Short mmCIF file of C-alpha atoms in Angstrom, two decimals:
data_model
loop_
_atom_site.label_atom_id
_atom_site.label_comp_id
_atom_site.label_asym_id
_atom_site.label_seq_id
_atom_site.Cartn_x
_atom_site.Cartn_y
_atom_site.Cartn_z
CA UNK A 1 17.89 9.26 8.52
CA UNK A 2 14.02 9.17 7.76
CA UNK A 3 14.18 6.26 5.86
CA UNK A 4 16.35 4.33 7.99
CA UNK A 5 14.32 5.36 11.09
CA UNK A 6 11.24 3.91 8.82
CA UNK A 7 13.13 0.70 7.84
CA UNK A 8 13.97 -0.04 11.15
CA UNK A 9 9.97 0.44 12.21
CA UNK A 10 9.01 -1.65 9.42
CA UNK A 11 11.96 -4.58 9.74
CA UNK A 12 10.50 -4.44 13.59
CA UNK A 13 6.76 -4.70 12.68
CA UNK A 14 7.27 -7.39 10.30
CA UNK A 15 9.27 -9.07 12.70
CA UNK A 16 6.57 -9.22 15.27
CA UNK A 17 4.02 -10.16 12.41
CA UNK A 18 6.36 -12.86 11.65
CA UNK A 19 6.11 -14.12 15.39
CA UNK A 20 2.69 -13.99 15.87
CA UNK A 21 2.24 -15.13 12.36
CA UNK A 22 0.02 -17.97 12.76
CA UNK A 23 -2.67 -16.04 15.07
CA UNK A 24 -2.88 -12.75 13.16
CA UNK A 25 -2.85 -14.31 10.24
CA UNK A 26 -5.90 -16.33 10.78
CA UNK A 27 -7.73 -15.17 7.59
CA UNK A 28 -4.93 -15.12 5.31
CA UNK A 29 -4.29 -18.65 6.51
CA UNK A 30 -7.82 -19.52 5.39
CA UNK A 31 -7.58 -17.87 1.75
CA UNK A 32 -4.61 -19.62 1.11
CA UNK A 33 -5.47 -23.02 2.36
CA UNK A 34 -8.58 -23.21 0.64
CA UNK A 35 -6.91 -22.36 -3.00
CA UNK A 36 -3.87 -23.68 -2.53
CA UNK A 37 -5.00 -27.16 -3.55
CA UNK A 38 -6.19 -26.01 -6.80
CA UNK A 39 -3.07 -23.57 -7.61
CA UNK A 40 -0.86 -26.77 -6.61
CA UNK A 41 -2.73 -29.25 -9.12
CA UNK A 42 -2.36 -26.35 -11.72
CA UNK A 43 1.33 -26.02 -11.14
CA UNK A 44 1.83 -29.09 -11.15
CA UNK A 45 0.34 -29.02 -14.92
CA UNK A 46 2.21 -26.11 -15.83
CA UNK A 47 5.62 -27.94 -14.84
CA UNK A 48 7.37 -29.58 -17.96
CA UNK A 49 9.18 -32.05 -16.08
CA UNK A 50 11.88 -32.47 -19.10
CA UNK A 51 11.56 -29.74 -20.95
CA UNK A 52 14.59 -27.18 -20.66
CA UNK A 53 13.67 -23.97 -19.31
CA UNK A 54 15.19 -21.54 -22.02
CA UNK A 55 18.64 -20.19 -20.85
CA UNK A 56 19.87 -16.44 -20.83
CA UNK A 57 23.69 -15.64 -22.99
CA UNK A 58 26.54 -15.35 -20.42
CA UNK A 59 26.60 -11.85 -21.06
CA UNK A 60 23.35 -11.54 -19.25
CA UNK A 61 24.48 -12.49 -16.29
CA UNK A 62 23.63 -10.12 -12.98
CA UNK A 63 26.04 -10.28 -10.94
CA UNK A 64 25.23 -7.67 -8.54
CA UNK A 65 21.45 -8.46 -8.64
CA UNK A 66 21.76 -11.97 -6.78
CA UNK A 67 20.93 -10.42 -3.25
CA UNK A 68 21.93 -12.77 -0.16
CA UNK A 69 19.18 -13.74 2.00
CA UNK A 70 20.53 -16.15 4.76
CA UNK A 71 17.89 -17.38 7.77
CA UNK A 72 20.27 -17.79 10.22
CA UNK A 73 23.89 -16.95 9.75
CA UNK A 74 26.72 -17.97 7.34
CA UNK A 75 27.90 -21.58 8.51
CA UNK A 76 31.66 -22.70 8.89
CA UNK A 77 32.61 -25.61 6.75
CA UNK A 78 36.12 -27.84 6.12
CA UNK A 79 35.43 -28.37 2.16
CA UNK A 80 37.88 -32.00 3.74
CA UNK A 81 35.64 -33.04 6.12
CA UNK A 82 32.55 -32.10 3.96
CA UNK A 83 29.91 -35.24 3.69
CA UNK A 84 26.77 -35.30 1.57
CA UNK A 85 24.35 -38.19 2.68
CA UNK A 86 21.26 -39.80 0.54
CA UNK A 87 19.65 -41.89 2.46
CA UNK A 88 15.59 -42.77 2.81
CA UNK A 89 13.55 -44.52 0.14
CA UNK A 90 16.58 -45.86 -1.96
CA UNK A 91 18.30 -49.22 -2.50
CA UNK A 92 21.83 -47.58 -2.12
CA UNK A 93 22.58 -45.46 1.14
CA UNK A 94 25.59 -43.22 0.27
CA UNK A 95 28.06 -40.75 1.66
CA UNK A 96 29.72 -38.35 -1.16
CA UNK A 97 32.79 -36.07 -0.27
CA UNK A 98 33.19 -33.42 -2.81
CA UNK A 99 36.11 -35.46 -4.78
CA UNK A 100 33.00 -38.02 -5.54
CA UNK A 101 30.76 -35.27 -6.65
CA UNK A 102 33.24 -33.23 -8.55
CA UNK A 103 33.99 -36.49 -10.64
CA UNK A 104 30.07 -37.18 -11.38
CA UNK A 105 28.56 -35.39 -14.69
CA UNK A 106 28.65 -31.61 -14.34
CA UNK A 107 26.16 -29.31 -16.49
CA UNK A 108 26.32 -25.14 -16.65
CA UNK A 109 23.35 -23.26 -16.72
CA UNK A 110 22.45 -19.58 -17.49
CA UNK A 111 18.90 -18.74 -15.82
CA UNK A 112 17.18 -16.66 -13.76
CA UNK A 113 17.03 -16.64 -10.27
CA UNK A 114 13.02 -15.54 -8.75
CA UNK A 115 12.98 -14.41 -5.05
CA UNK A 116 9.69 -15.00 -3.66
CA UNK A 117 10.37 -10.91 -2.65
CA UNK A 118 9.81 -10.07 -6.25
CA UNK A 119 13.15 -9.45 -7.42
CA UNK A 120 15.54 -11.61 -10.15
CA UNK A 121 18.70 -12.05 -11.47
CA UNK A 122 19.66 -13.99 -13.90
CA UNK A 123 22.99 -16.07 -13.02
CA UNK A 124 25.10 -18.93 -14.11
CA UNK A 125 25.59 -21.83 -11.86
CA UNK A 126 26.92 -25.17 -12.38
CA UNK A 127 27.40 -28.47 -10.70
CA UNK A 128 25.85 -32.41 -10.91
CA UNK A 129 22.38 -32.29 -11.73
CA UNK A 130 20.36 -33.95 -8.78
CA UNK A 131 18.57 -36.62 -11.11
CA UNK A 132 22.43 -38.14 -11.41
CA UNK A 133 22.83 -38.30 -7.34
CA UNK A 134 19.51 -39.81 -6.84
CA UNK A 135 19.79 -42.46 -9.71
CA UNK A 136 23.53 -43.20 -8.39
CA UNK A 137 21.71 -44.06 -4.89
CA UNK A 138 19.10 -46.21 -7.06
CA UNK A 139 15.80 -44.78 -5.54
CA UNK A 140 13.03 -47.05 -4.77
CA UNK A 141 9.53 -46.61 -6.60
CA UNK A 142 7.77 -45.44 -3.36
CA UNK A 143 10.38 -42.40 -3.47
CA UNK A 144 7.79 -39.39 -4.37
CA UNK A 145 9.54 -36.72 -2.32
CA UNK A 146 12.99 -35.48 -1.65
CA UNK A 147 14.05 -33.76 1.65
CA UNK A 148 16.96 -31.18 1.43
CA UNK A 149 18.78 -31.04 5.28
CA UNK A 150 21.41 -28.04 5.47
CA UNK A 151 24.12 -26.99 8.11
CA UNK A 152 22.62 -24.23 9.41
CA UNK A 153 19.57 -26.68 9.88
CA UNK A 154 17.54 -25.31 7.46
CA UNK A 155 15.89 -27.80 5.57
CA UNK A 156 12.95 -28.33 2.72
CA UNK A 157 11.00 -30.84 0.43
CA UNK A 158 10.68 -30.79 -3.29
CA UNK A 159 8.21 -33.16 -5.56
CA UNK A 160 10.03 -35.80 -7.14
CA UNK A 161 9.06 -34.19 -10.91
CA UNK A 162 10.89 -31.19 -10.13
CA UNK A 163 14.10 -32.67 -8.82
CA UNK A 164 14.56 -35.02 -11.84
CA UNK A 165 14.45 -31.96 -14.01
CA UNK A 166 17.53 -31.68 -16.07
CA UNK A 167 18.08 -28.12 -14.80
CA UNK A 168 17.84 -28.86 -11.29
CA UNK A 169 21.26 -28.75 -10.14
CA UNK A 170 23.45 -29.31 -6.90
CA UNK A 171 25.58 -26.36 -7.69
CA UNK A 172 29.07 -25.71 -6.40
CA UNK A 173 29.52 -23.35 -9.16
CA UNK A 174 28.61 -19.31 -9.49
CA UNK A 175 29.26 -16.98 -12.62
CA UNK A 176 32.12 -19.09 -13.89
CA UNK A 177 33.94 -19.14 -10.00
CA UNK A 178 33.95 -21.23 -7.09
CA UNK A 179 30.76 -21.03 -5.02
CA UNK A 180 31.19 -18.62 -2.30
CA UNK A 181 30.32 -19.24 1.11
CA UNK A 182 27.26 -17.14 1.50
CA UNK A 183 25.53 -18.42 -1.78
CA UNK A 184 26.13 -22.07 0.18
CA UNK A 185 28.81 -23.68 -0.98
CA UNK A 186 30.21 -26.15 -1.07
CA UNK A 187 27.23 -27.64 -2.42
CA UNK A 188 23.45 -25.62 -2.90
CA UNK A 189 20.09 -26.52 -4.64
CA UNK A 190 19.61 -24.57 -8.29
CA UNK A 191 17.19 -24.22 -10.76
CA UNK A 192 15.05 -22.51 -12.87
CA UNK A 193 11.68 -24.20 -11.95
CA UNK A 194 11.51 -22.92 -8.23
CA UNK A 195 11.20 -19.77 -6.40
CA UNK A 196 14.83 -18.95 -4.53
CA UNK A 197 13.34 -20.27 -0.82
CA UNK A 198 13.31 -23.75 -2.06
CA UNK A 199 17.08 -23.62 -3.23
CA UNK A 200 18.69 -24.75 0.29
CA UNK A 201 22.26 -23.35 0.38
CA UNK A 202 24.90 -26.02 2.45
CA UNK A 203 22.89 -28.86 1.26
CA UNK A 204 24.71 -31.75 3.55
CA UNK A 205 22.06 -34.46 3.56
CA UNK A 206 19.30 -35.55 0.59
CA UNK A 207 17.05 -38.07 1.96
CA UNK A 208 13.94 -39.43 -0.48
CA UNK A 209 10.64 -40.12 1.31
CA UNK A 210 7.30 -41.42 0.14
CA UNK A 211 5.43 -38.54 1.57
CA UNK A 212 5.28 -34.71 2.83
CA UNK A 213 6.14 -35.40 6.68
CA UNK A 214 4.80 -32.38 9.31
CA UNK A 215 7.55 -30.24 8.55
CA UNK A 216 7.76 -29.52 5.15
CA UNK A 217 10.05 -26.86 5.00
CA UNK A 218 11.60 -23.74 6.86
CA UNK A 219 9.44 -21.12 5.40
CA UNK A 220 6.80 -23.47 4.73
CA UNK A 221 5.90 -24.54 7.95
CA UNK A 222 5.53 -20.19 8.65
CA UNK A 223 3.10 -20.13 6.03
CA UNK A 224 5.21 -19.79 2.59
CA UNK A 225 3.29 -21.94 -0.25
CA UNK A 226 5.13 -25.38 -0.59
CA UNK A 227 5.11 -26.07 -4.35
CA UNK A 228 6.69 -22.78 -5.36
CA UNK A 229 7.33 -23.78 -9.00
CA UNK A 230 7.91 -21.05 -11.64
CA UNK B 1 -46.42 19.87 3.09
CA UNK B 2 -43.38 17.16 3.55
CA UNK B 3 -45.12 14.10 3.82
CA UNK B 4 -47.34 15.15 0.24
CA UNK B 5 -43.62 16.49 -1.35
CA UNK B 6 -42.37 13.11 -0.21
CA UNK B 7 -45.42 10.90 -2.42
CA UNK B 8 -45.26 12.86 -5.09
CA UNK B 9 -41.27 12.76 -4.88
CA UNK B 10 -41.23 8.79 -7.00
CA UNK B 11 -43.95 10.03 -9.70
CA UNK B 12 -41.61 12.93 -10.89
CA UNK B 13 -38.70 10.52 -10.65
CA UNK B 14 -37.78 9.53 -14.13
CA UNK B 15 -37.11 5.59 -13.85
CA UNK B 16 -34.19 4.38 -12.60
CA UNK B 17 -31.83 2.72 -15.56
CA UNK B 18 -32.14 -1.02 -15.60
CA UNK B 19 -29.07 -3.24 -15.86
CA UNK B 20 -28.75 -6.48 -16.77
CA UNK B 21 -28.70 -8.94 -13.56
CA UNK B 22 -25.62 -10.42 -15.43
CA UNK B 23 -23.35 -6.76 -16.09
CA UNK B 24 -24.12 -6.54 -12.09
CA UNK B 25 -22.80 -9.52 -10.98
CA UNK B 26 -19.33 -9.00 -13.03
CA UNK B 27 -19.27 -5.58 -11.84
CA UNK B 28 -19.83 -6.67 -8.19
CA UNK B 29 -17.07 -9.88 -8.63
CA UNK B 30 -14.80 -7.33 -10.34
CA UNK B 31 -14.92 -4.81 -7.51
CA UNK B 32 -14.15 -7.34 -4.54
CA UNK B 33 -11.63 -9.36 -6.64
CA UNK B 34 -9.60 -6.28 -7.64
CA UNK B 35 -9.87 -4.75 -4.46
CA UNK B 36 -8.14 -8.17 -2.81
CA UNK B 37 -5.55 -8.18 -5.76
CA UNK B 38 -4.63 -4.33 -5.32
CA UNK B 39 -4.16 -4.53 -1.70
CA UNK B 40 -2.69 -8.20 -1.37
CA UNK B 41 -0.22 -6.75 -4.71
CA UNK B 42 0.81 -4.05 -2.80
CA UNK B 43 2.15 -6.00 0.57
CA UNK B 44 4.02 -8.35 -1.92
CA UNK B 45 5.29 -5.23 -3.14
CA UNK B 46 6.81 -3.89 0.28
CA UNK B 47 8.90 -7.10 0.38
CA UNK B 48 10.54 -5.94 -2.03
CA UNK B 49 9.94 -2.36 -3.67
CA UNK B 50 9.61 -2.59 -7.74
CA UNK B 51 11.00 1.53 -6.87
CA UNK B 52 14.28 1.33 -4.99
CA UNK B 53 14.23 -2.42 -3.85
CA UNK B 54 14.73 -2.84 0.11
CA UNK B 55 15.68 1.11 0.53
CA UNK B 56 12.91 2.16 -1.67
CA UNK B 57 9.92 3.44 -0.50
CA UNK B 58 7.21 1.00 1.15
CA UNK B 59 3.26 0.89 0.91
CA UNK B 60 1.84 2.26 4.11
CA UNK B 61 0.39 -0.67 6.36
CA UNK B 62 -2.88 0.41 6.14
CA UNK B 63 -3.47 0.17 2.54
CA UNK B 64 -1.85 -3.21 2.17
CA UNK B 65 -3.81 -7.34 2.82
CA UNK B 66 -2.32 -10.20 4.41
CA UNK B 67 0.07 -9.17 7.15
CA UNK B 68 3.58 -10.46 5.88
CA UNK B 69 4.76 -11.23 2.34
CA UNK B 70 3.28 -15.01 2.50
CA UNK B 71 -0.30 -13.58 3.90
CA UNK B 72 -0.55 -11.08 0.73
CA UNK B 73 1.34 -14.27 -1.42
CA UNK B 74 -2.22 -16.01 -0.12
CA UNK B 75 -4.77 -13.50 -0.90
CA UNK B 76 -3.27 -12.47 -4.22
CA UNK B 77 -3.09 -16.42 -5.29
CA UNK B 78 -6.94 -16.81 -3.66
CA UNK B 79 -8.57 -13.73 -5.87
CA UNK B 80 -6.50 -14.36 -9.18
CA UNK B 81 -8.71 -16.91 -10.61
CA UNK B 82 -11.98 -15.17 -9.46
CA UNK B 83 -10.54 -12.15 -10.97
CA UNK B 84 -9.65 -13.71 -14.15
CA UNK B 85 -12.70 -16.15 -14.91
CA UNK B 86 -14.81 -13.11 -14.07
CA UNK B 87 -13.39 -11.19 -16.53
CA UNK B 88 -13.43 -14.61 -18.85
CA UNK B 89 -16.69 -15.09 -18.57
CA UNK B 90 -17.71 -11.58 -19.26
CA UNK B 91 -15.60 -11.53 -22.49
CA UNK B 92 -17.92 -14.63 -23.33
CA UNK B 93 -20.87 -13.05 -22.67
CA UNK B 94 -20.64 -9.58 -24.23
CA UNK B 95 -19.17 -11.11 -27.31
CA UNK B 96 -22.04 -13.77 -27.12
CA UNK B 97 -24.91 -11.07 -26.43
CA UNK B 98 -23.00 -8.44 -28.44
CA UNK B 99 -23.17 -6.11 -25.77
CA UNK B 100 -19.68 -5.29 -27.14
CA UNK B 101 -21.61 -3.57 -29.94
CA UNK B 102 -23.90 -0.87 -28.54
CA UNK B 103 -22.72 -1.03 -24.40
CA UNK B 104 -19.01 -0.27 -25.27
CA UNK B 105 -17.20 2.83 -26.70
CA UNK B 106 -18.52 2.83 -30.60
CA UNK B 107 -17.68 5.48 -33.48
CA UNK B 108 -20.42 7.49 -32.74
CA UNK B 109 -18.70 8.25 -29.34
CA UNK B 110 -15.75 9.31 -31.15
CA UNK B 111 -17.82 11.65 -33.56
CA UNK B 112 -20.06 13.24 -30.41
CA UNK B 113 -16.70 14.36 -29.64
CA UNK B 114 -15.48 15.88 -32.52
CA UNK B 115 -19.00 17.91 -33.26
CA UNK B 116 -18.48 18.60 -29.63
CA UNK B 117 -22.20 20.69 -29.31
CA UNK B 118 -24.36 18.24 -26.34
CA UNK B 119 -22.18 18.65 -23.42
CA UNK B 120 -24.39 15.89 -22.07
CA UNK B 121 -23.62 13.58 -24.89
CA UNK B 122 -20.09 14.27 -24.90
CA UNK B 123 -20.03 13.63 -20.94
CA UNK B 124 -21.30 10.18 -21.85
CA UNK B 125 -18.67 9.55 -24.68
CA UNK B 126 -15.91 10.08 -22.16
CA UNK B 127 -17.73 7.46 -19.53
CA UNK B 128 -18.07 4.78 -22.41
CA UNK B 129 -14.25 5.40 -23.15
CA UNK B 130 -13.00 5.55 -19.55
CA UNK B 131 -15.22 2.00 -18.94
CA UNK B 132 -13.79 0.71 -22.23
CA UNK B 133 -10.10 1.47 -21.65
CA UNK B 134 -10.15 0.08 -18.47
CA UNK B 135 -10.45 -3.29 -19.81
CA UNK B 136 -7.60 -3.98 -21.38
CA UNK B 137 -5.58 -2.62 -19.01
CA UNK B 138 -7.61 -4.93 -16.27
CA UNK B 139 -6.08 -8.06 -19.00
CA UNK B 140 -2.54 -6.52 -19.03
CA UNK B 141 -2.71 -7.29 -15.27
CA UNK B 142 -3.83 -11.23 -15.67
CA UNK B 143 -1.08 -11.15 -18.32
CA UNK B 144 1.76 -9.94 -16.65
CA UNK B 145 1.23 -11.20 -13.61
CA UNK B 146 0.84 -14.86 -15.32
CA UNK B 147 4.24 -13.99 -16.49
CA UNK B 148 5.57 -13.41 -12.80
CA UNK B 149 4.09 -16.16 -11.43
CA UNK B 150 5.51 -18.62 -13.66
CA UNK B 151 8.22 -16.96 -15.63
CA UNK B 152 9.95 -20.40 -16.43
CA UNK B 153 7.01 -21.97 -18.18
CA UNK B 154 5.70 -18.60 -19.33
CA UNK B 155 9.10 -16.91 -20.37
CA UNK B 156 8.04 -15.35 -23.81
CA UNK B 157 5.61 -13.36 -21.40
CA UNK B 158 9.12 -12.18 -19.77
CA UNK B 159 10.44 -11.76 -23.18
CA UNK B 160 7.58 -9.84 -24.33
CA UNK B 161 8.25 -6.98 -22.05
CA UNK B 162 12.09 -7.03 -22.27
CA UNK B 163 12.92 -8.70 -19.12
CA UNK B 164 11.89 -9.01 -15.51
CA UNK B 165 12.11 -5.47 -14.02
CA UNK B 166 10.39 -4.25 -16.79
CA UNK B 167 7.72 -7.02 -16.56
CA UNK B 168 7.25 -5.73 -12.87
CA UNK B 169 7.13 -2.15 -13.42
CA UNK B 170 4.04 -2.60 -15.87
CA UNK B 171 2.08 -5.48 -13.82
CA UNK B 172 3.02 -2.60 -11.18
CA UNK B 173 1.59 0.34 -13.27
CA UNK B 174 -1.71 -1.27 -13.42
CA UNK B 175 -2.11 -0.07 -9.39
CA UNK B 176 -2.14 3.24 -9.89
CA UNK B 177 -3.58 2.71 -13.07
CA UNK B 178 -7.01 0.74 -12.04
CA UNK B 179 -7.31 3.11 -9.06
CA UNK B 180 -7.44 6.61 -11.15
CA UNK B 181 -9.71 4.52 -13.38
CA UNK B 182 -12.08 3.72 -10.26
CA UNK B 183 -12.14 7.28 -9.59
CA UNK B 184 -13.00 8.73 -12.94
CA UNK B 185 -15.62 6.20 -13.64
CA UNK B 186 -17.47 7.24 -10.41
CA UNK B 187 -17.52 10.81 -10.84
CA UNK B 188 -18.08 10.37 -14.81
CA UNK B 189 -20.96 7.69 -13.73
CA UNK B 190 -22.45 10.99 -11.35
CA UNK B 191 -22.07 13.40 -14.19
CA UNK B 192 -23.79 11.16 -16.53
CA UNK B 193 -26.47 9.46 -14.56
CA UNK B 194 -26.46 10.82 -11.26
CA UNK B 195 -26.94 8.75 -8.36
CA UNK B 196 -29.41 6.93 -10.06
CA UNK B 197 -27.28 5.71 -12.36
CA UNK B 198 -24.96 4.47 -9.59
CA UNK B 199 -27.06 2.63 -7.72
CA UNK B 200 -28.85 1.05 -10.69
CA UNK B 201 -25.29 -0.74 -11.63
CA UNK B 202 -24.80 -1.76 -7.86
CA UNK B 203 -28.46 -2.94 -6.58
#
């Protein structure tokens, strides 16, 4: 009773923190923005762009350690009427149903899933890897950034480096089954490289741009650090 | 009476220690950069309690930087490499100066101790020990957390400490750890030196 009365205190304060964010926040704000440019370019170093991130037995898998954290609320989709665009900076404009994108190269990974919360949990998805999508729509050389749109309008960027990884996946696969609704399917963002806020769940639309626009992400634009690699 | 008791007061006054300008400044960088990592660590740690997860118990507000998870995600991020070339730095320059040899706990510590007679010595064997031990536990916290902040580059880190949740607990441990430390160093640093030997390491 005590610590429910206490989680519901805390789940309200952080709430109204999260509101008034941007005001309160003022000094935090500050710290961050004047490292962040630094931590980014060292990142950005630390990222192997091809090398494979070490993978985990399928024994290790967590099953019940993959917590759900949803913005909004679980969208409803027809798997029939189910579209994925990719569209901006590329020479081929396309529109994949999920017959197309079960028939492209599929790859199964074992690896561990960060929250930016602190937990993990180390899971097996599979699906297309994203390099093979955006080479199929033959991206132009001013692409340097890739926009993720999703039904329940949540939406992201990634650097181009991290979404040619081979490991970066557009999974519609989890722990050997079908991807269930609430981890996104049909189709979600994967990989080992990025904290779990960056991996959109009900990816419908991949659009490559040649730079960061205003909005560069949902949690981003609140104040969340953009580059989130691991 | 007073005022004379007063001039005469700095004569008796054996001189305060003198500290290298150098020992200061790390002390003074360590202090504010550990404080900012302790209390930024701790609101990342009520997003997501390393004891009990969501249901577990959280840090009270008070003792916690940043706000919400991405403030403290700021601050901690901000003070890491101040933290870390500070304590780089230092490792140069005691090895260079080898202040290692005669500022940091030695075998004659250790044998004070055992013959265990000058309560005064052995006072000051325990504050050289305390002040020694406290730095590799301040690396074990630069080395763990570089594990959780980029556990796909740096996975043998992960590895090292036989997996994630264990990974957390210890980059956790150094918390409570560092502040136990900062209280027995203080009152060891009165018994030893009194407040002269405080303010000597501060000013």
């Amino acid at each position: 009773m005590h610590r429910r009365q206490f989680l519901h205190l805390t789940g309200l304060s952080s709430a109204g923190l999260l509101l008034s964010g941007c005001g309160t926040n003022f000094l935090s704000d500050l710290a961050g923005n004047a490292t962040e440019p630094f931590n980014q370019k060292v990142e950005e170093l630390l990222l192997k762009p091809q090398t494979l991130v070490p993978e985990f037995p399928i024994s290790q898998i967590e099953p019940e350690k993959l917590l759900v954290n949803t913005f909004r609320s679980t969208p409803q989709i027809d798997p029939a009427q189910y579209r994925l665009i990719i569209d901006g900076e590329v020479a081929q404009p396309m529109q994949l149903s999920l017959e197309d994108i079960y028939k492209l190269p599929f790859r199964s990974m074992v690896i561990r899933h960060v929250c930016v919360e602190g937990w993990a949990a180390i899971v097996q998805w599979g699906g297309v890897p994203l390099r093979e999508l955006i080479q199929l729509a033959q991206p132009k050389n001013s692409a340097k950034y890739v926009y993720f749109q999703s039904v329940d309008r949540y939406y992201e960027s990634w650097d181009m480096a991290s979404c040619l990884h081979p490991q970066t996946l557009m999974a519609y696969q989890k722990n050997g089954e079908p991807l269930p609704i609430d981890n996104g399917a049909p189709l979600r963002l994967a990989a080992p490289i990025k904290l779990g806020y960056k991996q959109s769940k009900w990816v419908t639309r991949i659009t490559l741009t040649s730079q960061l626009l205003k909005y560069k992400g949902y949690w981003e634009d609140q104040g969340y650090e953009w580059f989130a690699g691991l | 009476m007073t005022s004379n008791s007063l001039e005469r007061q700095p004569a008796r006054m054996p001189k305060r220690p003198k500290q290298a300008l150098l020992a200061k400044i790390f002390h003074w960088v360590n202090i504010v950069s550990v404080s900012i990592m302790l209390t930024s660590g701790l609101q990342i740690y009520n997003a997501n309690p390393v004891f009990g997860g969501r249901a577990g118990p959280h840090v009270f507000p008070l003792f916690t930087l940043g706000g919400w998870l991405a403030g403290g995600r700021d601050w901690h991020f901000a003070a890491m490499t101040l933290f870390a070339l500070n304590l780089l730095w230092y490792g140069v320059y005691i090895g260079l100066t080898r202040r290692w040899k005669n500022r940091f706990v030695g075998g004659n510590d250790v044998k004070a101790l055992q013959v265990g007679q000058n309560q005064k010595r052995n006072a000051y064997a325990w504050h050289r020990i305390v002040y020694t031990a406290i730095v590799p536990i301040l690396l074990l916290a630069v080395f763990t957390g570089i594990g959780m902040y980029k556990p796909a580059q740096f996975y043998w880190i992960v590895d090292a400490f036989g997996g994630w949740d264990a990974l957390r607990i210890v980059h956790f441990m150094t918390v409570p750890t560092v502040i136990g430390f900062a209280i027995a160093h203080s009152l060891l640093a009165l018994k030893v030196g009194g407040t002269r030997l405080l303010e000597s390491m501060f000013w």
